Amino acid sequence: MVALSDRKIEIVRTLVESAPDKIVGGLQRALADTNGDTVLASVRQIVETETRDRLLRNAVFQPVAPLCVGDGSDKNSLVFPARALSCIWSGLKAQVPAEVAAAAKVSAEAATAVATGRRAPDPNAAFDSLVRLTADALRSGDQRDFRAAAEICDRARPGGAETLAACLDIAPVVRRAIARLPEWVAHASGDTNAGARLAYKDSVAIADDAGPRFFEMLAAQLTPPWMVLRIISAVMDKPTERYLADSEVGGFPERVMNAIDEELKAIAGMDLDAGPEAGRAAGRLVDLITQQVFELEVCIELTRESGWGRRILEQKQSLASVVEARLRDADKLSTAALPLQSSSRFSRPRKTGPKLDTPPDSKAVGRTMTLLHFAHEIRRGANHGGFSAAHAKAMEKIGGMIDHYVDEVLDHIRTGDVEDLKIAHAYLRAAADFNGLVRDNKAAELLRRRAATACEADSPQPLKPKAG
């Protein structure tokens, strides 16, 4: 097969170099099996070269790389345009190619040592040297790529270039802290708290206003980012809400509480017609809020009467309220999806048996499934969220309704009061699906077997041909 021309190779290289990391990674996986003298083999070589280059870049700029996302215009957190990272890396390679090559060499040696079980050399000194060069070059703007990076950052936010340079100033401190993040987040103790405090002091020794940047850079390394509250709490020895609110890092808890408000709105506005995934997504938000509230309560000394403590208490009450409302909706809709007939022979209308003259209402069944997926998703965190009793009561009520409905339908099938078995079976299948979410898969499968057995037993048997 004819190889790509040099001009087309350069076009592909330019496209690959400008693509986001996620796209480049996807291309690498897609081209992994390409070999030989094919057109794709040359593309694969370009992608692999770019992948190695980006791995080195991200290692050098590990403390700031996660902050370089999108267009850098997010006002709720410290971010920079992704293009700025590409520009400063290009600038480094153009301005100090020997130092970049040396960093690549020590990085490769470290990777080889780890793979072979030998003691690995520490590449951090080489990386930190490049970071310091970058901060200086970004401020001076003498080189074209660094000047472009500064302009991009300043367009995204006022003083963006200087803020990025200030982040690079404390990058060596943050790099050492990143290695200890799992320990700091997982095990709060005197030793781990002391390590976090020392790293914080090292950063503010470089710049008095470095504290917020230090925590922003650590938060970008964590999943989820709000786990940085544990480190803030360790550094400040579990501060009171008033002290933390008046400090330069008071925005971190505020950000979490604002996110909770948005998550509560999303749960309340769940689209019941969007299907089971919408229900599960809303259920995951419930668990997320529960975790966020827990972190706020554990990391900060709160007062229930006012301030953050009062706001968090109201959020917990709102969460319980919106969850209970959704559980009531699940009860109403499940009853509508498995309808009973009403008789007017009595002074008050009474439900006399399953309504099996029309097929199930697909909209009612779909909405019920959405809400039951929601209820199923929140079952583990119901106790911590403060709605365990409401959840248990709703599931017990819906489960009892399903049992009664199924018994009634099966009884009608046995007595021959069902005109269309297909309709009856459709209702039983819907009830089984509901049962699987209210109880478990075994309960759902048992109901499906009972339905299949009843419907098969009541189906007319085909006549057998006479012998001879």
Short mmCIF file of N, CA, C and O in Angstrom, two decimals, residues 365-431:
data_model
loop_
_atom_site.label_atom_id
_atom_site.label_comp_id
_atom_site.label_asym_id
_atom_site.label_seq_id
_atom_site.Cartn_x
_atom_site.Cartn_y
_atom_site.Cartn_z
N VAL A 365 -45.58 2.60 33.17
CA VAL A 365 -44.59 1.57 33.51
C VAL A 365 -43.18 2.15 33.45
O VAL A 365 -42.35 1.92 34.35
N GLY A 366 -42.89 2.93 32.41
CA GLY A 366 -41.57 3.52 32.27
C GLY A 366 -41.24 4.48 33.40
O GLY A 366 -40.13 4.47 33.94
N ARG A 367 -42.19 5.30 33.78
CA ARG A 367 -41.96 6.24 34.88
C ARG A 367 -41.76 5.50 36.20
O ARG A 367 -40.93 5.91 37.02
N THR A 368 -42.54 4.45 36.38
CA THR A 368 -42.37 3.66 37.61
C THR A 368 -40.98 3.05 37.66
O THR A 368 -40.32 3.06 38.71
N MET A 369 -40.51 2.52 36.54
CA MET A 369 -39.18 1.92 36.51
C MET A 369 -38.10 2.98 36.81
O MET A 369 -37.14 2.70 37.52
N THR A 370 -38.27 4.19 36.28
CA THR A 370 -37.31 5.26 36.57
C THR A 370 -37.22 5.52 38.06
O THR A 370 -36.13 5.59 38.65
N LEU A 371 -38.38 5.63 38.71
CA LEU A 371 -38.40 5.93 40.14
C LEU A 371 -37.93 4.75 40.98
O LEU A 371 -37.28 4.93 42.01
N LEU A 372 -38.24 3.53 40.55
CA LEU A 372 -37.78 2.37 41.32
C LEU A 372 -36.28 2.16 41.16
O LEU A 372 -35.61 1.69 42.09
N HIS A 373 -35.73 2.50 40.01
CA HIS A 373 -34.26 2.48 39.87
C HIS A 373 -33.64 3.51 40.80
O HIS A 373 -32.58 3.26 41.39
N PHE A 374 -34.28 4.66 40.92
CA PHE A 374 -33.82 5.68 41.86
C PHE A 374 -33.85 5.13 43.29
O PHE A 374 -32.86 5.25 44.03
N ALA A 375 -34.97 4.53 43.67
CA ALA A 375 -35.10 3.99 45.02
C ALA A 375 -34.09 2.88 45.28
O ALA A 375 -33.53 2.77 46.37
N HIS A 376 -33.85 2.05 44.27
CA HIS A 376 -32.89 0.96 44.41
C HIS A 376 -31.46 1.51 44.59
O HIS A 376 -30.67 0.97 45.37
N GLU A 377 -31.15 2.59 43.89
CA GLU A 377 -29.80 3.16 43.94
C GLU A 377 -29.48 3.76 45.31
O GLU A 377 -28.32 3.74 45.74
N ILE A 378 -30.49 4.28 46.00
CA ILE A 378 -30.24 4.98 47.26
C ILE A 378 -30.36 4.08 48.48
O ILE A 378 -30.19 4.55 49.61
N ARG A 379 -30.62 2.79 48.28
CA ARG A 379 -30.94 1.93 49.43
C ARG A 379 -29.79 1.84 50.42
O ARG A 379 -30.01 1.80 51.63
N ARG A 380 -28.54 1.79 49.93
CA ARG A 380 -27.40 1.61 50.84
C ARG A 380 -27.13 2.86 51.68
O ARG A 380 -26.72 2.74 52.83
N GLY A 381 -27.36 4.01 51.10
CA GLY A 381 -27.06 5.24 51.83
C GLY A 381 -28.25 5.85 52.53
O GLY A 381 -28.15 6.96 53.06
N ALA A 382 -29.38 5.14 52.55
CA ALA A 382 -30.59 5.71 53.14
C ALA A 382 -30.42 6.02 54.62
O ALA A 382 -30.90 7.03 55.12
N ASN A 383 -29.71 5.16 55.32
CA ASN A 383 -29.53 5.37 56.75
C ASN A 383 -28.71 6.63 57.03
O ASN A 383 -29.09 7.46 57.86
N HIS A 384 -27.60 6.79 56.30
CA HIS A 384 -26.76 7.97 56.50
C HIS A 384 -27.45 9.24 56.01
O HIS A 384 -27.17 10.33 56.53
N GLY A 385 -28.34 9.10 55.04
CA GLY A 385 -29.01 10.27 54.50
C GLY A 385 -30.20 10.75 55.31
O GLY A 385 -30.75 11.83 55.05
N GLY A 386 -30.63 9.95 56.29
CA GLY A 386 -31.73 10.37 57.15
C GLY A 386 -33.10 10.04 56.61
O GLY A 386 -34.10 10.58 57.09
N PHE A 387 -33.19 9.13 55.63
CA PHE A 387 -34.50 8.77 55.08
C PHE A 387 -34.66 7.25 55.03
O PHE A 387 -35.39 6.73 54.20
N SER A 388 -33.99 6.56 55.93
CA SER A 388 -34.05 5.10 55.95
C SER A 388 -35.47 4.60 56.22
O SER A 388 -35.95 3.68 55.55
N ALA A 389 -36.14 5.21 57.19
CA ALA A 389 -37.49 4.76 57.54
C ALA A 389 -38.46 4.99 56.39
O ALA A 389 -39.28 4.12 56.07
N ALA A 390 -38.36 6.15 55.75
CA ALA A 390 -39.24 6.45 54.62
C ALA A 390 -39.00 5.49 53.47
O ALA A 390 -39.94 5.03 52.81
N HIS A 391 -37.74 5.17 53.22
CA HIS A 391 -37.40 4.25 52.13
C HIS A 391 -37.93 2.86 52.43
O HIS A 391 -38.56 2.21 51.57
N ALA A 392 -37.71 2.38 53.65
CA ALA A 392 -38.18 1.04 54.02
C ALA A 392 -39.70 0.95 53.95
O ALA A 392 -40.26 -0.04 53.47
N LYS A 393 -40.37 2.00 54.42
CA LYS A 393 -41.84 2.01 54.41
C LYS A 393 -42.38 1.99 52.98
O LYS A 393 -43.32 1.25 52.66
N ALA A 394 -41.76 2.79 52.11
CA ALA A 394 -42.22 2.84 50.72
C ALA A 394 -42.00 1.51 50.02
O ALA A 394 -42.88 1.03 49.29
N MET A 395 -40.83 0.90 50.22
CA MET A 395 -40.56 -0.38 49.56
C MET A 395 -41.48 -1.48 50.09
O MET A 395 -41.92 -2.34 49.33
N GLU A 396 -41.75 -1.44 51.37
CA GLU A 396 -42.67 -2.44 51.95
C GLU A 396 -44.07 -2.28 51.38
O GLU A 396 -44.73 -3.27 51.04
N LYS A 397 -44.52 -1.03 51.25
CA LYS A 397 -45.86 -0.78 50.72
C LYS A 397 -45.97 -1.20 49.26
O LYS A 397 -46.93 -1.87 48.84
N ILE A 398 -44.97 -0.80 48.45
CA ILE A 398 -45.00 -1.17 47.03
C ILE A 398 -44.88 -2.67 46.87
O ILE A 398 -45.56 -3.28 46.03
N GLY A 399 -44.00 -3.30 47.66
CA GLY A 399 -43.85 -4.75 47.59
C GLY A 399 -45.13 -5.47 47.94
O GLY A 399 -45.51 -6.46 47.29
N GLY A 400 -45.84 -4.99 48.97
CA GLY A 400 -47.11 -5.60 49.34
C GLY A 400 -48.15 -5.43 48.24
O GLY A 400 -48.94 -6.35 47.97
N MET A 401 -48.17 -4.25 47.61
CA MET A 401 -49.11 -4.02 46.51
C MET A 401 -48.82 -4.97 45.35
O MET A 401 -49.75 -5.53 44.75
N ILE A 402 -47.53 -5.17 45.04
CA ILE A 402 -47.16 -6.07 43.95
C ILE A 402 -47.63 -7.50 44.26
O ILE A 402 -48.21 -8.18 43.41
N ASP A 403 -47.38 -7.95 45.48
CA ASP A 403 -47.80 -9.31 45.88
C ASP A 403 -49.29 -9.48 45.72
O ASP A 403 -49.77 -10.49 45.16
N HIS A 404 -50.06 -8.50 46.21
CA HIS A 404 -51.53 -8.59 46.12
C HIS A 404 -51.98 -8.59 44.67
O HIS A 404 -52.85 -9.40 44.28
N TYR A 405 -51.38 -7.72 43.87
CA TYR A 405 -51.77 -7.61 42.47
C TYR A 405 -51.48 -8.92 41.72
O TYR A 405 -52.32 -9.42 40.96
N VAL A 406 -50.29 -9.47 41.93
CA VAL A 406 -49.91 -10.70 41.24
C VAL A 406 -50.85 -11.85 41.64
O VAL A 406 -51.30 -12.63 40.77
N ASP A 407 -51.15 -11.96 42.91
CA ASP A 407 -52.07 -13.02 43.36
C ASP A 407 -53.43 -12.87 42.70
O ASP A 407 -54.06 -13.87 42.30
N GLU A 408 -53.90 -11.63 42.59
CA GLU A 408 -55.20 -11.39 41.96
C GLU A 408 -55.18 -11.78 40.47
O GLU A 408 -56.11 -12.42 39.97
N VAL A 409 -54.12 -11.39 39.77
CA VAL A 409 -54.04 -11.72 38.34
C VAL A 409 -53.95 -13.22 38.15
O VAL A 409 -54.63 -13.79 37.28
N LEU A 410 -53.12 -13.90 38.92
CA LEU A 410 -52.99 -15.35 38.80
C LEU A 410 -54.31 -16.05 39.12
O LEU A 410 -54.66 -17.06 38.49
N ASP A 411 -55.04 -15.52 40.09
CA ASP A 411 -56.34 -16.11 40.43
C ASP A 411 -57.32 -15.95 39.28
O ASP A 411 -58.08 -16.87 38.96
N HIS A 412 -57.30 -14.78 38.64
CA HIS A 412 -58.18 -14.57 37.48
C HIS A 412 -57.81 -15.52 36.34
O HIS A 412 -58.69 -16.00 35.62
N ILE A 413 -56.51 -15.76 36.17
CA ILE A 413 -56.09 -16.69 35.11
C ILE A 413 -56.58 -18.10 35.42
O ILE A 413 -57.10 -18.81 34.54
N ARG A 414 -56.43 -18.51 36.66
CA ARG A 414 -56.85 -19.87 37.05
C ARG A 414 -58.35 -20.08 36.90
O ARG A 414 -58.80 -21.16 36.53
N THR A 415 -59.13 -19.03 37.19
CA THR A 415 -60.59 -19.16 37.11
C THR A 415 -61.13 -18.86 35.73
O THR A 415 -62.35 -18.91 35.51
N GLY A 416 -60.26 -18.55 34.79
CA GLY A 416 -60.69 -18.32 33.42
C GLY A 416 -61.34 -16.98 33.19
O GLY A 416 -62.10 -16.81 32.22
N ASP A 417 -61.10 -16.00 34.07
CA ASP A 417 -61.72 -14.68 33.95
C ASP A 417 -60.87 -13.71 33.12
O ASP A 417 -61.16 -12.52 33.11
N VAL A 418 -59.86 -14.22 32.44
CA VAL A 418 -58.99 -13.36 31.64
C VAL A 418 -59.28 -13.61 30.16
O VAL A 418 -59.17 -14.75 29.69
N GLU A 419 -59.66 -12.55 29.45
CA GLU A 419 -59.97 -12.70 28.03
C GLU A 419 -58.72 -12.82 27.18
O GLU A 419 -58.69 -13.55 26.19
N ASP A 420 -57.70 -12.09 27.53
CA ASP A 420 -56.47 -12.07 26.72
C ASP A 420 -55.28 -12.35 27.62
O ASP A 420 -54.85 -11.51 28.40
N LEU A 421 -54.72 -13.56 27.49
CA LEU A 421 -53.59 -13.95 28.33
C LEU A 421 -52.36 -13.09 28.07
O LEU A 421 -51.53 -12.87 28.97
N LYS A 422 -52.22 -12.62 26.85
CA LYS A 422 -51.05 -11.79 26.53
C LYS A 422 -51.05 -10.51 27.37
O LYS A 422 -50.00 -10.07 27.84
N ILE A 423 -52.23 -9.93 27.54
CA ILE A 423 -52.32 -8.71 28.35
C ILE A 423 -51.99 -9.02 29.80
O ILE A 423 -51.22 -8.31 30.45
N ALA A 424 -52.56 -10.12 30.32
CA ALA A 424 -52.29 -10.50 31.71
C ALA A 424 -50.80 -10.77 31.91
O ALA A 424 -50.21 -10.36 32.92
N HIS A 425 -50.20 -11.45 30.94
CA HIS A 425 -48.78 -11.77 31.06
C HIS A 425 -47.93 -10.51 31.02
O HIS A 425 -46.91 -10.40 31.72
N ALA A 426 -48.34 -9.52 30.23
CA ALA A 426 -47.60 -8.27 30.15
C ALA A 426 -47.61 -7.54 31.50
O ALA A 426 -46.59 -7.00 31.94
N TYR A 427 -48.74 -7.56 32.16
CA TYR A 427 -48.82 -6.95 33.49
C TYR A 427 -47.95 -7.70 34.49
O TYR A 427 -47.28 -7.11 35.34
N LEU A 428 -47.96 -9.02 34.39
CA LEU A 428 -47.13 -9.81 35.31
C LEU A 428 -45.64 -9.57 35.07
O LEU A 428 -44.84 -9.54 36.02
N ARG A 429 -45.26 -9.40 33.82
CA ARG A 429 -43.86 -9.09 33.53
C ARG A 429 -43.46 -7.74 34.13
O ARG A 429 -42.37 -7.58 34.69
N ALA A 430 -44.36 -6.76 33.99
CA ALA A 430 -44.08 -5.44 34.58
C ALA A 430 -43.96 -5.56 36.10
O ALA A 430 -43.06 -4.98 36.71
N ALA A 431 -44.86 -6.34 36.71
CA ALA A 431 -44.80 -6.52 38.16
C ALA A 431 -43.50 -7.20 38.57
O ALA A 431 -42.91 -6.87 39.61
#
